Amino acid sequence: MGGRALIQQVLLVDELQQWVEQYRSKASEGKCASYIPALYRTDPNQLGICIIEPTGKMHMAGDWEAPFTMQSISKVISFIAACCYHGIPYVLDRVDVEPTGDAFNSIIRLEMNKPGKPFNPMINAGAITTSSLLPGQTPDHKLRYLYAFFSKITGVTPTVNEEVFLSEWENSHRNRALAHYLKDTGYLACEVEDALEVYLTQCSIEVTTEQIALIGLILALDGFHPMRNEQVLPKDVVRLAKALMLTCGMYDASGKFAANVGLPAKSGVSGGIMTLVPPNRKPHSPLQDGCGIGIFGPSIDGCGNSVAGVSLLKHIAQEWDVSIF
Ligand code: DON
């Protein structure tokens, strides 16, 4: 690596470390998700980031190695997996692509809009439907398909945090209500308890910021895995997933996130955010070849998004000029 490039890489990490420490204290403006007891026990002051460039170069700072469960970030993977198996039209017959502006677990629009098709795959109603569409007759088969899919993208065999799974399984009354409603209207492709088992297990897959940054990178490059030099996901499916991340990925804060950060992103209640910078031609941006970004900051706001994570991303977007707009 040339001297100038090396200096730039070092500067990026220096800046990242400084910004992580600057935004760590933002945790006090939110709290860890309390409706899943196992998540509430997490140290709220953690903040970590991992950025991966197409060359494989990684920039890491803070608690980037801390494991956390994917939660709603998994909705992107299951949606892509269902589209790859069935084709886009089949999936979009069963789940729409419209933002709601409602909370991620809201029930209200299912009954207000006949015939009750879930609005998008990033909210719980749409994600439970997507999980039910994964191939296989049993939760085990559906999950095996999803695990294989996850491994194909990340190169890592997924592990499930059983404590988080059980903690949510026992407290999932609202998701059960959503699934029963979807079963009644004919949108659920399997039994209620089976769909919930798949959905809550995928939410409990443990990752670090490195894995979600890698997935983000592959999405940034329209499904191309640059280190393996292989198209691992179809371009049309990835483009659709990115449009959904931009319009619905941060729930009822998606508009603000698009305005303030300007990147497709998906959050989870455990405090993860998966986002990406597509290759761009901005001469002053250090990330003009694109990158994937993984963030972990478990203290979340009322919309379910990491408080410190969103602040850090807003700062990065401004300083490094990475907004897609
Ligand atoms: O269904 C739930 O409530 C969780 N397992 C996932 C929700 C979630 O991550 C929403 N995110 N911000």
Short mmCIF file of C-alpha atoms and ligand atoms in Angstrom, two decimals, residues 35-36 39 69-75 104-105 122-124 127-128 164 168 172 174-175 178 196 199-204 249-251 266-272 300-301 303-306, ligand 1:
data_model
loop_
_atom_site.label_atom_id
_atom_site.label_comp_id
_atom_site.label_asym_id
_atom_site.label_seq_id
_atom_site.Cartn_x
_atom_site.Cartn_y
_atom_site.Cartn_z
CA TYR A 35 -39.83 -5.97 26.25
CA ILE A 36 -37.23 -8.71 25.70
CA LEU A 39 -31.81 -7.59 25.96
CA THR A 69 -28.59 -10.64 18.15
CA MET A 70 -29.64 -9.50 14.70
CA GLN A 71 -33.30 -8.90 15.58
CA SER A 72 -34.90 -6.92 12.76
CA ILE A 73 -31.73 -6.79 10.68
CA SER A 74 -32.57 -10.44 9.92
CA LYS A 75 -35.69 -9.22 8.07
CA PHE A 104 -42.48 -1.75 13.84
CA ASN A 105 -44.92 -3.98 15.72
CA MET A 122 -39.33 -4.62 7.37
CA ILE A 123 -42.20 -4.32 9.88
CA ASN A 124 -43.11 -7.34 12.00
CA ALA A 127 -41.41 -10.12 8.27
CA ILE A 128 -43.50 -12.86 9.92
CA VAL A 164 -32.74 -14.24 23.82
CA GLU A 168 -38.84 -13.30 23.36
CA SER A 172 -44.30 -12.46 22.08
CA ARG A 174 -48.15 -9.00 19.99
CA ASN A 175 -46.28 -10.99 17.34
CA LEU A 178 -50.10 -10.37 14.22
CA LEU A 196 -43.19 -17.45 14.98
CA TYR A 199 -39.13 -15.46 12.83
CA LEU A 200 -37.99 -15.32 16.47
CA THR A 201 -35.10 -17.70 15.83
CA GLN A 202 -33.81 -15.62 12.92
CA CYS A 203 -34.04 -12.55 15.20
CA SER A 204 -31.85 -14.39 17.74
CA GLY A 249 -35.62 0.13 7.39
CA MET A 250 -35.58 2.58 10.30
CA TYR A 251 -39.37 2.29 10.84
CA LYS A 266 -31.76 -1.58 8.76
CA SER A 267 -31.92 -1.43 12.53
CA GLY A 268 -32.70 -4.01 15.22
CA VAL A 269 -33.92 -3.56 18.80
CA SER A 270 -30.71 -5.06 20.16
CA GLY A 271 -29.01 -1.88 18.90
CA GLY A 272 -27.52 -3.06 15.62
CA ILE A 300 -32.45 2.51 21.61
CA ASP A 301 -34.98 5.29 21.07
CA CYS A 303 -38.71 3.91 17.31
CA GLY A 304 -36.36 1.01 18.15
CA ASN A 305 -33.18 2.52 16.65
CA SER A 306 -29.78 2.80 18.36
O1 DON B 1 -40.33 -8.89 16.73
C1 DON B 1 -39.66 -8.28 17.53
O2 DON B 1 -40.22 -7.55 18.32
C2 DON B 1 -38.13 -8.37 17.55
N1 DON B 1 -37.67 -9.69 17.59
C3 DON B 1 -37.51 -7.65 16.44
C4 DON B 1 -37.97 -6.23 16.37
C5 DON B 1 -36.92 -5.28 16.02
O3 DON B 1 -35.74 -5.53 16.04
C6 DON B 1 -37.41 -3.92 15.74
N2 DON B 1 -36.30 -3.03 15.58
N3 DON B 1 -35.86 -2.05 15.70
#
